[in-house]
GROMACS .gro file of C-alpha atoms in nm:
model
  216
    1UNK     CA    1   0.800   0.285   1.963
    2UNK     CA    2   0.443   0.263   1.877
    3UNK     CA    3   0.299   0.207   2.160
    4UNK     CA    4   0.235   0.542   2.264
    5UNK     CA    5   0.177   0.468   2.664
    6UNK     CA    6   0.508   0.279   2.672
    7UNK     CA    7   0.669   0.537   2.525
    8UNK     CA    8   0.532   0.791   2.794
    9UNK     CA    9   0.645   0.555   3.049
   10UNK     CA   10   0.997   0.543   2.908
   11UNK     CA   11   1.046   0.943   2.858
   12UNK     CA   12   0.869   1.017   3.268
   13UNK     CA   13   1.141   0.744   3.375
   14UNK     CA   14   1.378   0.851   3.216
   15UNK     CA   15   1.350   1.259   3.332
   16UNK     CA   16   1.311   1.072   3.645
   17UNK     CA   17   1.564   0.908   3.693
   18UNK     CA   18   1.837   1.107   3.509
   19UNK     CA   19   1.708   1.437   3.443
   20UNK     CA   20   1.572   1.663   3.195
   21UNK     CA   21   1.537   1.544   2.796
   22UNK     CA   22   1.770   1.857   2.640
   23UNK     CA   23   1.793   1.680   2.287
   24UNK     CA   24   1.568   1.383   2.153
   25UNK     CA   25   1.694   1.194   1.838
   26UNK     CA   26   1.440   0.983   1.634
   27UNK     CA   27   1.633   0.754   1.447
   28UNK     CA   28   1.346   0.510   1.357
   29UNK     CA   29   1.450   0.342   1.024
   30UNK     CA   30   1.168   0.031   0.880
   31UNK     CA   31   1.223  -0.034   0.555
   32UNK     CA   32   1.145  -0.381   0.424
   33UNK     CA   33   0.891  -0.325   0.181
   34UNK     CA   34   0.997  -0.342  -0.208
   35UNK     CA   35   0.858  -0.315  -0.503
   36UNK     CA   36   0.545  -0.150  -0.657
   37UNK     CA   37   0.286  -0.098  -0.405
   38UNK     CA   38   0.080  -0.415  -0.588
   39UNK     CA   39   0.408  -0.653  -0.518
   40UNK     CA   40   0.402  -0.553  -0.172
   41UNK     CA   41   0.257  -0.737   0.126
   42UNK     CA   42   0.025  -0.422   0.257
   43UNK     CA   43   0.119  -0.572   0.632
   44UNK     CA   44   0.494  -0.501   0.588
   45UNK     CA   45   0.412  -0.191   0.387
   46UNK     CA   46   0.196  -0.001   0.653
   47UNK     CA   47   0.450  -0.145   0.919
   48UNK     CA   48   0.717   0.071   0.752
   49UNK     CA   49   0.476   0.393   0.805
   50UNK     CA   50   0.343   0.311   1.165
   51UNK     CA   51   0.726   0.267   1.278
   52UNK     CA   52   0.853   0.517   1.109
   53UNK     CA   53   0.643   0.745   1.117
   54UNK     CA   54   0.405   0.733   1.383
   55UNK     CA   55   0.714   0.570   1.637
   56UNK     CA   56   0.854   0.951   1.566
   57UNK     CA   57   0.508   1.102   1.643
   58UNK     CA   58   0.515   0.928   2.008
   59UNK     CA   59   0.840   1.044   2.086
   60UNK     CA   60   0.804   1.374   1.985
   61UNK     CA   61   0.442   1.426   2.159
   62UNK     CA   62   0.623   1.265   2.467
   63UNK     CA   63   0.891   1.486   2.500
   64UNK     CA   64   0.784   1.826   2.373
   65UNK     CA   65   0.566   1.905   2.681
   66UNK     CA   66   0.838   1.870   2.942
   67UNK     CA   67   1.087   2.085   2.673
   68UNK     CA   68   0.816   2.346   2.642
   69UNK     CA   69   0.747   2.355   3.063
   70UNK     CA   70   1.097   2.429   3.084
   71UNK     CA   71   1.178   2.698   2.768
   72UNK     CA   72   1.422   2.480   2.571
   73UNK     CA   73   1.523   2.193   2.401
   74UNK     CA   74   1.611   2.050   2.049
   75UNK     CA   75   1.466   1.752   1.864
   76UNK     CA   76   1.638   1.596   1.552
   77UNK     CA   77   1.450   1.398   1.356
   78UNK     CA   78   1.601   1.125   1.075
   79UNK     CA   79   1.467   1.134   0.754
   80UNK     CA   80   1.609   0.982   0.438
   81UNK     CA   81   1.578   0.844   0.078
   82UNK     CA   82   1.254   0.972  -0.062
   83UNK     CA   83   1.169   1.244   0.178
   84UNK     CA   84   1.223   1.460  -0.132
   85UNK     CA   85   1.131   1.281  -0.444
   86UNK     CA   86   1.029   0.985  -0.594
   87UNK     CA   87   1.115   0.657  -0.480
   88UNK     CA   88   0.856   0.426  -0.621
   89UNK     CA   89   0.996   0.090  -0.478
   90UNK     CA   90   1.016   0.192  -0.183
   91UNK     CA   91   0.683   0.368  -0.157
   92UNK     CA   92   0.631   0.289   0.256
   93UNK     CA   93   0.939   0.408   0.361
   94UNK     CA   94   0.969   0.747   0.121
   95UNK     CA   95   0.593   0.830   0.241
   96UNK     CA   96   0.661   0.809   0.572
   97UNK     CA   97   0.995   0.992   0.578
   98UNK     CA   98   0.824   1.273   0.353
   99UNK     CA   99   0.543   1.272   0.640
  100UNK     CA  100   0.838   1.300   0.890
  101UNK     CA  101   0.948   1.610   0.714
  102UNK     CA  102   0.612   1.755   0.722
  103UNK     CA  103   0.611   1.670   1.078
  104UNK     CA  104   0.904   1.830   1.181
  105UNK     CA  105   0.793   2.119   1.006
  106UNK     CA  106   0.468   2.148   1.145
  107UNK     CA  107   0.603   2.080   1.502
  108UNK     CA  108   0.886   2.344   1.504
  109UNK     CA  109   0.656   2.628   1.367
  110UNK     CA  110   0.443   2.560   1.713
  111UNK     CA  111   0.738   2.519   1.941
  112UNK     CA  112   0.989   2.754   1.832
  113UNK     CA  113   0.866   3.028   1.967
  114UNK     CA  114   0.901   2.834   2.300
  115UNK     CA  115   1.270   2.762   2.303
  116UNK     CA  116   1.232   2.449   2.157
  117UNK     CA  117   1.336   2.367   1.809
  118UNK     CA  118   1.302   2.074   1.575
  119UNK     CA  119   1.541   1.936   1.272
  120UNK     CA  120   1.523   1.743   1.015
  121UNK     CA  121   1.828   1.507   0.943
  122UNK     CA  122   1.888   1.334   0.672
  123UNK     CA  123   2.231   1.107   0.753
  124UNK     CA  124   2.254   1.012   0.343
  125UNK     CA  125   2.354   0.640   0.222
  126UNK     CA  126   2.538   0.476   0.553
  127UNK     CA  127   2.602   0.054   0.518
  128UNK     CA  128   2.350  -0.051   0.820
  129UNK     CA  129   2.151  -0.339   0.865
  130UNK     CA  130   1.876  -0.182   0.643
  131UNK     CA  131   2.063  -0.104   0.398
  132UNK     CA  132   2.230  -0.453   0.393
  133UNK     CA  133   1.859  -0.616   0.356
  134UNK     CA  134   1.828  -0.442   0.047
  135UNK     CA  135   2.153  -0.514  -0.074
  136UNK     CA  136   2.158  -0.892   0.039
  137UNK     CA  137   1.765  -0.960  -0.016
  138UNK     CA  138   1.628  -1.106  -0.305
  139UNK     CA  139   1.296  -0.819  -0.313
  140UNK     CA  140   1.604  -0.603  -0.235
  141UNK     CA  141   1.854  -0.737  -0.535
  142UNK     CA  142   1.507  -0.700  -0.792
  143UNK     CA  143   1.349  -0.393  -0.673
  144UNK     CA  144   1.610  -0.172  -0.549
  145UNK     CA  145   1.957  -0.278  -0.700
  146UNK     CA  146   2.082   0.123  -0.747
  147UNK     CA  147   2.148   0.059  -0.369
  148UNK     CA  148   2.419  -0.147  -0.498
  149UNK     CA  149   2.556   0.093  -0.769
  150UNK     CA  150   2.594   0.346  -0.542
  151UNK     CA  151   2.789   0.153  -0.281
  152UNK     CA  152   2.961   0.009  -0.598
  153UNK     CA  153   3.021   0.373  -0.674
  154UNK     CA  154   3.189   0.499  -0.349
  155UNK     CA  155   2.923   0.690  -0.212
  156UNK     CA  156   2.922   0.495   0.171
  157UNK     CA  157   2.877   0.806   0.412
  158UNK     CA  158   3.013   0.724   0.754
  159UNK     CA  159   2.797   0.740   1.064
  160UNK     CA  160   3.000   0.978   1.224
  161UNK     CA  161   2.925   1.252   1.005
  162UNK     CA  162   2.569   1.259   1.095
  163UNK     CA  163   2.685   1.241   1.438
  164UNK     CA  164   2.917   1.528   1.451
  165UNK     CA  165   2.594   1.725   1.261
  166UNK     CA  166   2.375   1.657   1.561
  167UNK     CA  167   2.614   1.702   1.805
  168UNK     CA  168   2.669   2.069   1.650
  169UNK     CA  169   2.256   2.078   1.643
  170UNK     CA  170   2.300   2.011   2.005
  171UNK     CA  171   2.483   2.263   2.105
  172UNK     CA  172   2.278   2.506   1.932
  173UNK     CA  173   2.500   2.607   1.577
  174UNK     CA  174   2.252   2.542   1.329
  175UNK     CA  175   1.942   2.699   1.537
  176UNK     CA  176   1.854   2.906   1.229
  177UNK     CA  177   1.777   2.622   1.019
  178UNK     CA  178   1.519   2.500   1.263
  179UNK     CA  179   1.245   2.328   1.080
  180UNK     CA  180   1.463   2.268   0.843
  181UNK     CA  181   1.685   1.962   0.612
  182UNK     CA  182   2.020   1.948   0.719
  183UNK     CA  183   2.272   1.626   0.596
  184UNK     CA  184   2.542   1.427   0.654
  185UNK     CA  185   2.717   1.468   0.363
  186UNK     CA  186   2.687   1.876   0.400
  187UNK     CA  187   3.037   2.073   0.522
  188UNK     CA  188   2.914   2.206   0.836
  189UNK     CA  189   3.133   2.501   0.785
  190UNK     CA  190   3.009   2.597   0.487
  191UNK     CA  191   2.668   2.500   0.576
  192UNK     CA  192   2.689   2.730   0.890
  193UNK     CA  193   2.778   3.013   0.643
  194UNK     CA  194   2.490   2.953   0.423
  195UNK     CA  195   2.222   2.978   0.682
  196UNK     CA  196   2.089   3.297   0.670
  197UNK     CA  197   2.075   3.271   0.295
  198UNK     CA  198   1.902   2.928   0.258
  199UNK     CA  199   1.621   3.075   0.529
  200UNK     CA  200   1.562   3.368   0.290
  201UNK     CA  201   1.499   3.150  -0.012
  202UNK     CA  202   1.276   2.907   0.229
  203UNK     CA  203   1.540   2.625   0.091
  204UNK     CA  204   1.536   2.289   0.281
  205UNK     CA  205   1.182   2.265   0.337
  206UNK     CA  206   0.946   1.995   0.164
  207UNK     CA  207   0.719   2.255  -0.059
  208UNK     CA  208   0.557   2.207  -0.435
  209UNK     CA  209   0.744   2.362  -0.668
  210UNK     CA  210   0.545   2.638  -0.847
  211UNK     CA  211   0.252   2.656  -0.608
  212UNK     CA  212   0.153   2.973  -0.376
  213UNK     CA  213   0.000   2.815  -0.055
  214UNK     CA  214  -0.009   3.035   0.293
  215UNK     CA  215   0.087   2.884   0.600
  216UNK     CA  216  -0.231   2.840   0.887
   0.00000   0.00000   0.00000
């Protein structure tokens, strides 16, 4: 996903071939370097970034012309451990889903008035074959071994809540929290109650605490 001409490619095949993109999911998850940023191999650290980060870029710069041309679409893009505080051993993958947020902000605040809306998701702790490096790896085991506790602990959210979420982002529930952090571990219900509120306090968004900045 970061070759930005193959990814072109895929997305005018695709709408080709089978139609119009209504709903684009970014689920680009690179995690494999540990450790303070002086332990890390700088290769596998910026690798974490460019997929994660940049891989989203070319999908969403892609797809959000042909959504714009025709006045709608949604785009949900995964974020995850570090997107809203510290996670120093795990520096590549936090800064890059942090910049994901960002992005997701930035993108929806240009496209929303457009019909097309962007989302943040945030699927919480779910056993995958990232998570099972860090569990399994030795880097993982030294740098990381929380990951452990909290499997150890019960918290394993299944895939399919995450799912469910986007499938109700699909279909257009949570519209008002465009631009916005939604999770798999929130009660939909409840969250769909609480929309109107969390939008008045400007909750879910990735802003510094204490600090009056306007928006360009």
């Amino acid at each position: 996903m970061v070759d930005l001409a193959a990814v072109e490619n895929a997305f005018t095949r695709l709408a080709t071939e089978l139609g119009p993109v209504d709903i684009l999911i970014n689920n680009h998850g690179s995690f494999q370097g540990f450790g303070p940023i002086w332990d890390c191999d700088p290769l596998v650290w910026w690798r974490d970034v460019e997929i994660n980060l940049r891989g989203t870029f070319n999908a969403c710069r892609s797809v959000a012309p042909m959504m714009l041309a025709r006045g709608r679409g949604r785009i949900v893009n995964l974020v995850g451990g570090g997107t809203g505080n510290s996670f120093p051993h795990g520096s590549g993958y936090a800064s890059s889903k942090a910049a994901v947020m960002r992005l997701t902000e930035c993108l929806n605040d240009i496209t929303i008035g457009h019909g097309v809306r962007a989302f943040a998701v945030d699927p919480g702790l779910v056993r995958s074959a990232m998570t099972e490096m860090q569990l399994f790896s030795e880097a993982g085991k030294t740098y990381v071994p929380g990951i452990q506790k909290l499997f150890d602990d019960g918290v394993n959210i299944e895939p399919s809540r995450a799912a469910l979420l986007i499938a109700d982002i699909a279909a257009g529930r949570f519209d008002t929290l465009a631009g916005r952090l939604l999770r798999g571990v929130d009660d939909r219900d409840a969250l769909a109650e609480e929309m109107d509120a969390i939008v008045a306090a400007d909750g879910r968004a990735l802003r510094l605490s204490d600090v009056e900045q306007a928006k360009l």
